[in-house]
mmCIF file of C-alpha atoms and ligand atoms in Angstrom:
data_model
loop_
_atom_site.group_PDB
_atom_site.id
_atom_site.type_symbol
_atom_site.label_atom_id
_atom_site.label_comp_id
_atom_site.label_asym_id
_atom_site.label_seq_id
_atom_site.Cartn_x
_atom_site.Cartn_y
_atom_site.Cartn_z
ATOM 1 C CA MET A 115 13.485 -17.647 -66.230
ATOM 2 C CA ASP A 116 11.431 -16.963 -69.399
ATOM 3 C CA ILE A 117 7.924 -15.876 -68.609
ATOM 4 C CA THR A 118 5.022 -14.542 -70.574
ATOM 5 C CA TYR A 119 4.187 -11.114 -69.235
ATOM 6 C CA LYS A 120 0.594 -10.348 -68.411
ATOM 7 C CA PRO A 121 -0.275 -6.681 -68.320
ATOM 8 C CA GLN A 122 -0.762 -6.883 -64.575
ATOM 9 C CA VAL A 123 -1.460 -9.428 -61.835
ATOM 10 C CA SER A 124 -3.869 -8.892 -58.933
ATOM 11 C CA ALA A 125 -4.421 -10.955 -55.829
ATOM 12 C CA SER A 126 -6.110 -10.699 -52.463
ATOM 13 C CA ALA A 127 -5.933 -12.631 -49.201
ATOM 14 C CA PRO A 128 -7.997 -12.491 -45.999
ATOM 15 C CA GLY A 129 -7.064 -11.630 -42.417
ATOM 16 C CA LYS A 130 -8.023 -13.877 -39.516
ATOM 17 C CA VAL A 131 -9.379 -14.109 -35.983
ATOM 18 C CA ILE A 132 -8.409 -16.688 -33.398
ATOM 19 C CA ILE A 133 -11.657 -17.952 -31.912
ATOM 20 C CA PHE A 134 -10.075 -20.321 -29.392
ATOM 21 C CA GLY A 135 -6.615 -21.321 -28.251
ATOM 22 C CA GLU A 136 -4.118 -18.487 -28.868
ATOM 23 C CA HIS A 137 -0.872 -18.785 -26.887
ATOM 24 C CA PHE A 138 -1.676 -22.340 -25.767
ATOM 25 C CA VAL A 139 -1.309 -23.499 -29.381
ATOM 26 C CA VAL A 140 2.358 -22.497 -29.114
ATOM 27 C CA TYR A 141 2.643 -25.380 -26.597
ATOM 28 C CA ASN A 142 1.088 -27.850 -29.040
ATOM 29 C CA SER A 143 -2.426 -27.433 -27.690
ATOM 30 C CA GLU A 144 -5.334 -26.759 -30.087
ATOM 31 C CA ALA A 145 -6.704 -23.631 -31.736
ATOM 32 C CA ILE A 146 -9.658 -22.657 -33.910
ATOM 33 C CA ILE A 147 -8.904 -19.901 -36.381
ATOM 34 C CA ALA A 148 -11.109 -18.303 -39.024
ATOM 35 C CA ALA A 149 -10.374 -16.294 -42.138
ATOM 36 C CA ILE A 150 -12.470 -13.094 -42.072
ATOM 37 C CA ASN A 151 -14.140 -10.894 -44.661
ATOM 38 C CA ARG A 152 -11.410 -8.235 -44.460
ATOM 39 C CA ARG A 153 -8.726 -8.558 -47.086
ATOM 40 C CA CYS A 154 -5.393 -7.306 -48.262
ATOM 41 C CA PHE A 155 -5.435 -6.496 -52.005
ATOM 42 C CA GLY A 156 -2.454 -6.141 -54.318
ATOM 43 C CA ARG A 157 -1.882 -5.284 -57.932
ATOM 44 C CA ALA A 158 1.483 -5.769 -59.627
ATOM 45 C CA GLU A 159 2.578 -4.047 -62.811
ATOM 46 C CA PHE A 160 5.731 -4.876 -64.729
ATOM 47 C CA THR A 161 8.316 -2.138 -65.103
ATOM 48 C CA GLY A 162 11.249 -1.722 -67.461
ATOM 49 C CA ASN A 163 13.654 -1.371 -64.538
ATOM 50 C CA LEU A 164 14.586 -4.351 -62.415
ATOM 51 C CA GLY A 165 13.710 -4.050 -58.731
ATOM 52 C CA VAL A 166 10.587 -3.997 -56.579
ATOM 53 C CA TRP A 167 8.673 -0.882 -55.637
ATOM 54 C CA ILE A 168 5.749 -1.156 -53.215
ATOM 55 C CA ALA A 169 3.239 1.514 -52.285
ATOM 56 C CA SER A 170 0.595 0.884 -49.717
ATOM 57 C CA GLY A 171 -2.692 2.188 -48.494
ATOM 58 C CA VAL A 172 -2.140 0.561 -45.112
ATOM 59 C CA ASP A 173 -1.382 2.781 -42.186
ATOM 60 C CA THR A 174 -0.811 2.185 -38.523
ATOM 61 C CA LYS A 175 -3.867 4.041 -37.294
ATOM 62 C CA SER A 176 -6.368 1.596 -38.809
ATOM 63 C CA ASN A 177 -7.389 4.240 -41.251
ATOM 64 C CA PRO A 178 -6.785 2.958 -44.757
ATOM 65 C CA TYR A 179 -6.565 5.561 -47.464
ATOM 66 C CA THR A 180 -6.404 5.031 -51.212
ATOM 67 C CA ILE A 181 -3.367 3.497 -52.847
ATOM 68 C CA GLU A 182 -2.866 6.466 -55.155
ATOM 69 C CA HIS A 183 -2.852 8.754 -52.164
ATOM 70 C CA ALA A 184 -0.281 6.643 -50.338
ATOM 71 C CA ALA A 185 1.953 6.340 -53.385
ATOM 72 C CA VAL A 186 2.038 10.103 -53.694
ATOM 73 C CA ARG A 187 2.605 10.696 -50.011
ATOM 74 C CA GLY A 188 5.185 7.907 -49.580
ATOM 75 C CA GLU A 189 4.505 7.786 -45.834
ATOM 76 C CA PRO A 190 7.675 7.088 -43.821
ATOM 77 C CA SER A 191 5.750 4.776 -41.434
ATOM 78 C CA ASN A 192 4.782 2.697 -44.459
ATOM 79 C CA LYS A 193 8.407 2.448 -45.571
ATOM 80 C CA LYS A 194 9.343 0.562 -42.393
ATOM 81 C CA LEU A 195 6.388 -1.799 -42.797
ATOM 82 C CA LEU A 196 6.868 -2.317 -46.499
ATOM 83 C CA GLU A 197 10.622 -2.929 -46.533
ATOM 84 C CA PRO A 198 10.397 -6.604 -45.436
ATOM 85 C CA LEU A 199 7.692 -7.169 -48.065
ATOM 86 C CA SER A 200 9.961 -5.846 -50.852
ATOM 87 C CA THR A 201 12.862 -7.908 -49.486
ATOM 88 C CA PHE A 202 10.622 -10.981 -49.610
ATOM 89 C CA CYS A 203 9.630 -10.270 -53.254
ATOM 90 C CA ARG A 204 13.256 -9.625 -54.257
ATOM 91 C CA HIS A 205 14.250 -12.929 -52.637
ATOM 92 C CA ILE A 206 11.746 -14.924 -54.732
ATOM 93 C CA ILE A 207 12.636 -12.985 -57.892
ATOM 94 C CA ARG A 208 16.317 -13.843 -57.336
ATOM 95 C CA GLU A 209 15.628 -17.471 -56.421
ATOM 96 C CA TYR A 210 13.615 -18.049 -59.607
ATOM 97 C CA ALA A 211 15.933 -15.881 -61.716
ATOM 98 C CA LEU A 212 12.959 -13.824 -62.932
ATOM 99 C CA ASP A 213 13.850 -11.069 -65.316
ATOM 100 C CA VAL A 214 11.236 -8.618 -64.028
ATOM 101 C CA GLY A 215 10.841 -5.363 -62.224
ATOM 102 C CA LEU A 216 7.619 -4.901 -60.279
ATOM 103 C CA LYS A 217 5.567 -1.991 -59.090
ATOM 104 C CA ILE A 218 3.114 -3.323 -56.500
ATOM 105 C CA TYR A 219 0.220 -1.392 -55.043
ATOM 106 C CA ILE A 220 -1.248 -2.701 -51.814
ATOM 107 C CA LYS A 221 -4.516 -1.708 -50.249
ATOM 108 C CA SER A 222 -5.634 -3.327 -47.038
ATOM 109 C CA GLU A 223 -8.810 -3.472 -44.996
ATOM 110 C CA LEU A 224 -6.766 -4.897 -42.100
ATOM 111 C CA PRO A 225 -5.429 -2.566 -39.439
ATOM 112 C CA ILE A 226 -1.838 -3.333 -38.479
ATOM 113 C CA GLY A 227 -0.660 -4.844 -35.186
ATOM 114 C CA VAL A 228 -4.066 -5.604 -33.692
ATOM 115 C CA GLY A 229 -4.177 -9.381 -34.066
ATOM 116 C CA LEU A 230 -6.026 -9.606 -37.382
ATOM 117 C CA GLY A 231 -3.209 -11.138 -39.422
ATOM 118 C CA SER A 232 -2.403 -8.136 -41.632
ATOM 119 C CA SER A 233 1.228 -9.087 -42.273
ATOM 120 C CA ALA A 234 0.329 -12.715 -43.049
ATOM 121 C CA ALA A 235 -2.381 -11.572 -45.494
ATOM 122 C CA SER A 236 0.129 -9.224 -47.221
ATOM 123 C CA CYS A 237 2.666 -12.055 -47.549
ATOM 124 C CA VAL A 238 0.065 -14.512 -48.882
ATOM 125 C CA MET A 239 -1.188 -11.956 -51.392
ATOM 126 C CA LEU A 240 2.389 -11.197 -52.590
ATOM 127 C CA SER A 241 3.271 -14.878 -52.681
ATOM 128 C CA GLY A 242 0.159 -15.441 -54.835
ATOM 129 C CA ILE A 243 1.230 -12.677 -57.225
ATOM 130 C CA LEU A 244 4.726 -14.156 -57.509
ATOM 131 C CA ARG A 245 3.396 -17.686 -58.070
ATOM 132 C CA SER A 246 1.122 -16.327 -60.753
ATOM 133 C CA ILE A 247 4.071 -14.631 -62.499
ATOM 134 C CA ILE A 248 6.226 -17.753 -62.269
ATOM 135 C CA ARG A 249 3.746 -20.415 -63.224
ATOM 136 C CA LEU A 250 0.123 -19.618 -63.856
ATOM 137 C CA ASN A 251 -1.561 -18.715 -67.122
ATOM 138 C CA HIS A 252 -4.283 -16.110 -67.093
ATOM 139 C CA GLY A 253 -7.521 -17.426 -65.578
ATOM 140 C CA GLU A 254 -5.946 -20.761 -64.610
ATOM 141 C CA GLU A 255 -7.231 -22.381 -61.397
ATOM 142 C CA ILE A 256 -4.900 -22.340 -58.403
ATOM 143 C CA SER A 257 -3.953 -26.010 -57.932
ATOM 144 C CA SER A 258 -3.244 -27.562 -54.544
ATOM 145 C CA THR A 259 0.488 -27.584 -55.435
ATOM 146 C CA ASP A 260 0.314 -23.860 -56.188
ATOM 147 C CA ARG A 261 -1.509 -23.158 -52.946
ATOM 148 C CA LYS A 262 1.061 -25.145 -50.957
ATOM 149 C CA TRP A 263 3.876 -23.173 -52.631
ATOM 150 C CA ILE A 264 2.051 -19.914 -51.888
ATOM 151 C CA TYR A 265 1.565 -20.860 -48.221
ATOM 152 C CA GLU A 266 5.170 -22.011 -47.706
ATOM 153 C CA ASN A 267 6.662 -18.946 -49.347
ATOM 154 C CA ALA A 268 4.280 -16.585 -47.549
ATOM 155 C CA LEU A 269 5.347 -18.185 -44.286
ATOM 156 C CA TYR A 270 8.982 -17.566 -45.194
ATOM 157 C CA GLY A 271 8.066 -13.919 -45.873
ATOM 158 C CA GLU A 272 6.127 -13.570 -42.652
ATOM 159 C CA GLN A 273 9.002 -14.962 -40.664
ATOM 160 C CA MET A 274 11.098 -12.065 -41.998
ATOM 161 C CA ILE A 275 8.606 -9.749 -40.275
ATOM 162 C CA HIS A 276 7.708 -11.767 -37.159
ATOM 163 C CA ASN A 277 10.762 -13.775 -36.265
ATOM 164 C CA LYS A 278 9.029 -16.808 -34.846
ATOM 165 C CA SER A 279 5.704 -16.814 -36.581
ATOM 166 C CA SER A 280 3.763 -20.019 -36.048
ATOM 167 C CA GLY A 281 2.321 -20.130 -39.552
ATOM 168 C CA VAL A 282 -1.330 -20.396 -38.519
ATOM 169 C CA ASP A 283 -2.155 -16.935 -39.908
ATOM 170 C CA CYS A 284 -0.553 -17.692 -43.283
ATOM 171 C CA TYR A 285 -2.295 -21.052 -43.460
ATOM 172 C CA VAL A 286 -5.764 -19.630 -42.838
ATOM 173 C CA SER A 287 -5.134 -16.682 -45.160
ATOM 174 C CA THR A 288 -4.037 -19.038 -47.970
ATOM 175 C CA TYR A 289 -6.789 -21.629 -47.593
ATOM 176 C CA GLY A 290 -9.645 -19.588 -46.053
ATOM 177 C CA GLY A 291 -12.497 -20.922 -43.909
ATOM 178 C CA LEU A 292 -12.571 -22.108 -40.334
ATOM 179 C CA VAL A 293 -9.668 -24.320 -39.319
ATOM 180 C CA HIS A 294 -9.021 -26.508 -36.288
ATOM 181 C CA PHE A 295 -5.294 -26.736 -35.526
ATOM 182 C CA VAL A 296 -3.694 -29.304 -33.273
ATOM 183 C CA GLY A 297 -0.318 -27.713 -32.680
ATOM 184 C CA PHE A 298 0.816 -25.874 -35.789
ATOM 185 C CA THR A 299 0.784 -28.723 -38.213
ATOM 186 C CA GLU A 300 -2.368 -30.821 -37.958
ATOM 187 C CA THR A 301 -5.273 -29.026 -39.595
ATOM 188 C CA THR A 302 -8.932 -29.852 -40.204
ATOM 189 C CA SER A 303 -11.559 -27.633 -41.831
ATOM 190 C CA ILE A 304 -14.731 -27.100 -39.793
ATOM 191 C CA LYS A 305 -18.135 -26.348 -41.258
ATOM 192 C CA SER A 306 -20.218 -23.965 -39.204
ATOM 193 C CA GLN A 307 -23.460 -21.987 -39.399
ATOM 194 C CA PRO A 308 -23.007 -18.222 -39.888
ATOM 195 C CA LEU A 309 -22.055 -16.893 -36.440
ATOM 196 C CA PRO A 310 -22.745 -13.331 -35.241
ATOM 197 C CA PHE A 311 -19.141 -12.276 -34.537
ATOM 198 C CA PHE A 312 -18.008 -8.705 -33.920
ATOM 199 C CA LEU A 313 -14.629 -7.085 -33.391
ATOM 200 C CA ILE A 314 -13.646 -4.248 -31.114
ATOM 201 C CA ASN A 315 -10.332 -2.756 -32.196
ATOM 202 C CA THR A 316 -8.698 -1.191 -29.110
ATOM 203 C CA ARG A 317 -6.343 0.676 -31.517
ATOM 204 C CA ARG A 318 -3.468 -0.302 -29.213
ATOM 205 C CA SER A 319 -1.005 -2.248 -31.282
ATOM 206 C CA HIS A 320 0.844 -5.135 -29.708
ATOM 207 C CA GLU A 321 4.141 -6.931 -30.258
ATOM 208 C CA THR A 322 3.280 -10.625 -30.550
ATOM 209 C CA SER A 323 6.855 -11.788 -29.796
ATOM 210 C CA GLU A 324 6.914 -9.877 -26.465
ATOM 211 C CA LEU A 325 3.614 -11.408 -25.376
ATOM 212 C CA VAL A 326 4.736 -14.902 -26.418
ATOM 213 C CA SER A 327 7.931 -14.382 -24.333
ATOM 214 C CA HIS A 328 5.836 -13.196 -21.395
ATOM 215 C CA VAL A 329 3.779 -16.399 -21.555
ATOM 216 C CA ARG A 330 6.987 -18.454 -21.855
ATOM 217 C CA ARG A 331 8.170 -16.914 -18.546
ATOM 218 C CA PHE A 332 4.786 -17.675 -16.947
ATOM 219 C CA SER A 333 5.018 -21.295 -18.152
ATOM 220 C CA ARG A 334 8.472 -21.625 -16.540
ATOM 221 C CA ASN A 335 7.680 -19.836 -13.281
ATOM 222 C CA SER A 336 4.288 -21.515 -12.737
ATOM 223 C CA SER A 337 4.735 -24.738 -14.645
ATOM 224 C CA LYS A 338 2.152 -26.787 -12.733
ATOM 225 C CA ARG A 339 -0.562 -24.152 -13.119
ATOM 226 C CA PHE A 340 0.349 -23.600 -16.758
ATOM 227 C CA GLU A 341 -0.088 -27.300 -17.444
ATOM 228 C CA GLU A 342 -3.598 -27.151 -15.938
ATOM 229 C CA LEU A 343 -4.463 -24.059 -17.981
ATOM 230 C CA THR A 344 -3.171 -25.687 -21.172
ATOM 231 C CA SER A 345 -5.324 -28.716 -20.580
ATOM 232 C CA ASP A 346 -8.347 -26.412 -19.966
ATOM 233 C CA ALA A 347 -7.562 -24.629 -23.239
ATOM 234 C CA THR A 348 -7.426 -27.963 -25.085
ATOM 235 C CA ALA A 349 -10.818 -28.955 -23.642
ATOM 236 C CA ILE A 350 -12.302 -25.584 -24.659
ATOM 237 C CA CYS A 351 -11.097 -26.078 -28.251
ATOM 238 C CA SER A 352 -12.376 -29.651 -28.492
ATOM 239 C CA ASN A 353 -15.781 -28.527 -27.216
ATOM 240 C CA GLY A 354 -15.580 -25.486 -29.495
ATOM 241 C CA VAL A 355 -15.245 -27.733 -32.563
ATOM 242 C CA LYS A 356 -18.426 -29.619 -31.595
ATOM 243 C CA GLU A 357 -20.404 -26.505 -30.681
ATOM 244 C CA MET A 358 -19.416 -24.630 -33.839
ATOM 245 C CA ALA A 359 -20.694 -27.525 -35.897
ATOM 246 C CA ASN A 360 -23.924 -27.656 -33.801
ATOM 247 C CA GLY A 361 -24.357 -23.879 -33.949
ATOM 248 C CA SER A 362 -25.177 -23.492 -30.252
ATOM 249 C CA LEU A 363 -24.523 -19.767 -29.795
ATOM 250 C CA GLU A 364 -24.888 -19.795 -25.995
ATOM 251 C CA GLU A 365 -22.341 -22.566 -25.666
ATOM 252 C CA ILE A 366 -19.844 -20.996 -28.110
ATOM 253 C CA GLY A 367 -20.129 -17.675 -26.246
ATOM 254 C CA ARG A 368 -19.645 -19.364 -22.881
ATOM 255 C CA LEU A 369 -16.526 -21.154 -24.166
ATOM 256 C CA MET A 370 -15.123 -17.847 -25.489
ATOM 257 C CA THR A 371 -15.531 -16.238 -22.079
ATOM 258 C CA GLU A 372 -13.932 -19.287 -20.415
ATOM 259 C CA ASN A 373 -11.045 -19.043 -22.877
ATOM 260 C CA HIS A 374 -10.620 -15.366 -22.025
ATOM 261 C CA LYS A 375 -10.283 -16.194 -18.301
ATOM 262 C CA LEU A 376 -7.304 -18.424 -19.143
ATOM 263 C CA LEU A 377 -5.718 -15.637 -21.200
ATOM 264 C CA ARG A 378 -6.262 -13.205 -18.312
ATOM 265 C CA GLU A 379 -4.547 -15.594 -15.914
ATOM 266 C CA ILE A 380 -1.438 -15.942 -18.105
ATOM 267 C CA GLY A 381 -1.217 -12.144 -18.121
ATOM 268 C CA VAL A 382 -2.003 -11.083 -21.696
ATOM 269 C CA SER A 383 -5.103 -9.030 -20.925
ATOM 270 C CA THR A 384 -5.067 -5.335 -19.983
ATOM 271 C CA LYS A 385 -7.252 -3.089 -17.803
ATOM 272 C CA GLU A 386 -8.872 -1.645 -20.910
ATOM 273 C CA ILE A 387 -9.653 -5.094 -22.342
ATOM 274 C CA GLU A 388 -11.196 -6.154 -19.017
ATOM 275 C CA LYS A 389 -13.330 -3.003 -19.083
ATOM 276 C CA ILE A 390 -14.462 -3.767 -22.647
ATOM 277 C CA ILE A 391 -15.279 -7.382 -21.831
ATOM 278 C CA GLY A 392 -17.185 -6.295 -18.691
ATOM 279 C CA ILE A 393 -19.268 -3.885 -20.801
ATOM 280 C CA CYS A 394 -20.042 -6.577 -23.384
ATOM 281 C CA SER A 395 -21.096 -9.041 -20.734
ATOM 282 C CA ARG A 396 -23.270 -6.529 -18.813
ATOM 283 C CA CYS A 397 -24.989 -5.512 -22.061
ATOM 284 C CA GLY A 398 -25.922 -9.079 -22.929
ATOM 285 C CA SER A 399 -23.196 -10.412 -25.261
ATOM 286 C CA LEU A 400 -22.996 -14.185 -25.490
ATOM 287 C CA GLY A 401 -19.223 -14.165 -25.008
ATOM 288 C CA ALA A 402 -16.131 -12.024 -25.484
ATOM 289 C CA LYS A 403 -12.390 -12.594 -25.476
ATOM 290 C CA ILE A 404 -9.054 -11.332 -26.684
ATOM 291 C CA THR A 405 -8.285 -12.535 -30.195
ATOM 292 C CA GLY A 406 -4.585 -12.943 -31.016
ATOM 293 C CA ALA A 407 -1.672 -12.180 -28.736
ATOM 294 C CA GLY A 408 -3.478 -9.654 -26.463
ATOM 295 C CA GLY A 409 -1.805 -6.728 -24.675
ATOM 296 C CA GLY A 410 -4.116 -4.448 -26.701
ATOM 297 C CA GLY A 411 -5.109 -5.585 -30.172
ATOM 298 C CA SER A 412 -8.691 -6.689 -30.767
ATOM 299 C CA VAL A 413 -11.538 -8.194 -28.774
ATOM 300 C CA LEU A 414 -13.790 -10.792 -30.410
ATOM 301 C CA VAL A 415 -17.446 -10.672 -29.358
ATOM 302 C CA LEU A 416 -20.339 -13.031 -30.061
ATOM 303 C CA ALA A 417 -23.638 -11.200 -29.734
ATOM 304 C CA ARG A 418 -27.256 -11.421 -30.858
ATOM 305 C CA PRO A 419 -28.554 -8.504 -32.998
ATOM 306 C CA GLU A 420 -30.929 -7.283 -30.242
ATOM 307 C CA THR A 421 -27.977 -6.571 -27.893
ATOM 308 C CA ILE A 422 -25.814 -4.618 -30.374
ATOM 309 C CA SER A 423 -27.156 -1.131 -29.748
ATOM 310 C CA ALA A 424 -26.845 -1.512 -25.956
ATOM 311 C CA ILE A 425 -23.228 -2.700 -26.295
ATOM 312 C CA ASN A 426 -22.367 0.080 -28.749
ATOM 313 C CA GLY A 427 -24.038 2.660 -26.502
ATOM 314 C CA ALA A 428 -21.920 1.558 -23.541
ATOM 315 C CA LEU A 429 -18.713 1.403 -25.619
ATOM 316 C CA LYS A 430 -19.180 5.014 -26.755
ATOM 317 C CA GLY A 431 -17.626 6.229 -23.501
ATOM 318 C CA LEU A 432 -14.388 4.489 -24.522
ATOM 319 C CA ASP A 433 -14.691 5.815 -28.083
ATOM 320 C CA LEU A 434 -15.002 2.231 -29.345
ATOM 321 C CA CYS A 435 -17.617 0.268 -31.246
ATOM 322 C CA LEU A 436 -18.507 -3.168 -32.573
ATOM 323 C CA GLU A 437 -17.653 -4.037 -36.166
ATOM 324 C CA ALA A 438 -19.494 -7.009 -37.648
ATOM 325 C CA ILE A 439 -17.311 -9.655 -39.279
ATOM 326 C CA LYS A 440 -18.024 -12.880 -41.110
ATOM 327 C CA ILE A 441 -16.056 -16.063 -41.537
ATOM 328 C CA GLU A 442 -14.660 -16.018 -45.071
ATOM 329 C CA ASP A 443 -14.464 -19.223 -47.100
ATOM 330 C CA ARG A 444 -12.207 -17.761 -49.767
ATOM 331 C CA GLY A 445 -8.505 -17.843 -49.036
ATOM 332 C CA LEU A 446 -6.052 -16.393 -51.544
ATOM 333 C CA THR A 447 -7.668 -15.345 -54.823
ATOM 334 C CA LEU A 448 -5.979 -14.276 -58.077
ATOM 335 C CA ASP A 449 -7.607 -12.105 -60.729
HETATM 336 O O1 PMV B 36 -1.863 -11.403 -32.431
HETATM 337 P P1 PMV B 36 -1.370 -12.306 -33.483
HETATM 338 O O2 PMV B 36 -2.177 -12.244 -34.735
HETATM 339 O O3 PMV B 36 0.090 -12.087 -33.793
HETATM 340 O O4 PMV B 36 -1.562 -13.813 -32.983
HETATM 341 C C1 PMV B 36 -0.634 -14.450 -32.151
HETATM 342 C C2 PMV B 36 -1.105 -15.827 -31.794
HETATM 343 C C3 PMV B 36 -0.223 -16.548 -30.757
HETATM 344 O O5 PMV B 36 -0.853 -17.780 -30.470
HETATM 345 C C4 PMV B 36 -0.110 -15.744 -29.482
HETATM 346 C C5 PMV B 36 1.179 -16.811 -31.296
HETATM 347 C C6 PMV B 36 1.261 -17.798 -32.438
HETATM 348 O O6 PMV B 36 2.300 -17.758 -33.127
HETATM 349 O O7 PMV B 36 0.373 -18.653 -32.613
#
């Protein structure tokens, strides 16, 4: 395909938190998911040689370093993570018969494997870069057709990494904001007041597919109970939509804690997560729960400013702390 080369193309896409409904959404229940103000950034340069070369400042210990540093070091752990991303880019380049070679630098604020949607954000960002190369002129607005293309192709890329990805992460990363899902396909944007959310990264990475399989076994072995829990999860999400629009912090926090009890019962919590949630609750948080698949990963906390230092003080013993996050309206952006 003939394209006009720009000197370089840059894009960024946000990570996400699941506020309500993880796991149950797999069974067509509801979920509320928000893009967050932590992004994955990428910059592509054209090279004379065909092929795709990716260097990344992402590492597995939630300790991002600079892209230049990573490119020089060529970390082996990064190679394993980056291979599916290059395969995804090569696939699109082949499909659109693009006569380009790309050097792509990635820098991410999203730690890997802790439920914050880092792989989805990388795929959305790369998909945005590729769409820009294929179709967009410099400075041109991203149309709804472009965004749909970017989402669908990012989802294809993410499914190369996480076999059975639901697509909710890619959707939220592409479009941004706070989204109410019914199952994986029906989506509505929610408007909410700024909410005082915090993350606690346990630094224990999880394998989403294993946890989803664990829940599948639970749903088969205890089908009656699972049905009841799914209907509780649906009610929590429906109430969550109303309360997020009303901005009632107490009620949102209470619903988060209720949601966590369901996740604990289906077996995706851990002793450490229970300890963390106990600390948050004793120190006055409004609510706390797993966000994402569980089994480690991150804990999402809603807390008023006057309780933060007490919570942080008590978390010190576990070498953990709260990190403030905001809901991010911007999805994929291109520069
Ligand atoms: O931890 P994450 O970001 O992979 O989130 C998984 C969310 C699940 O509901 C458990 C699975 C899914 O595909 O929706």
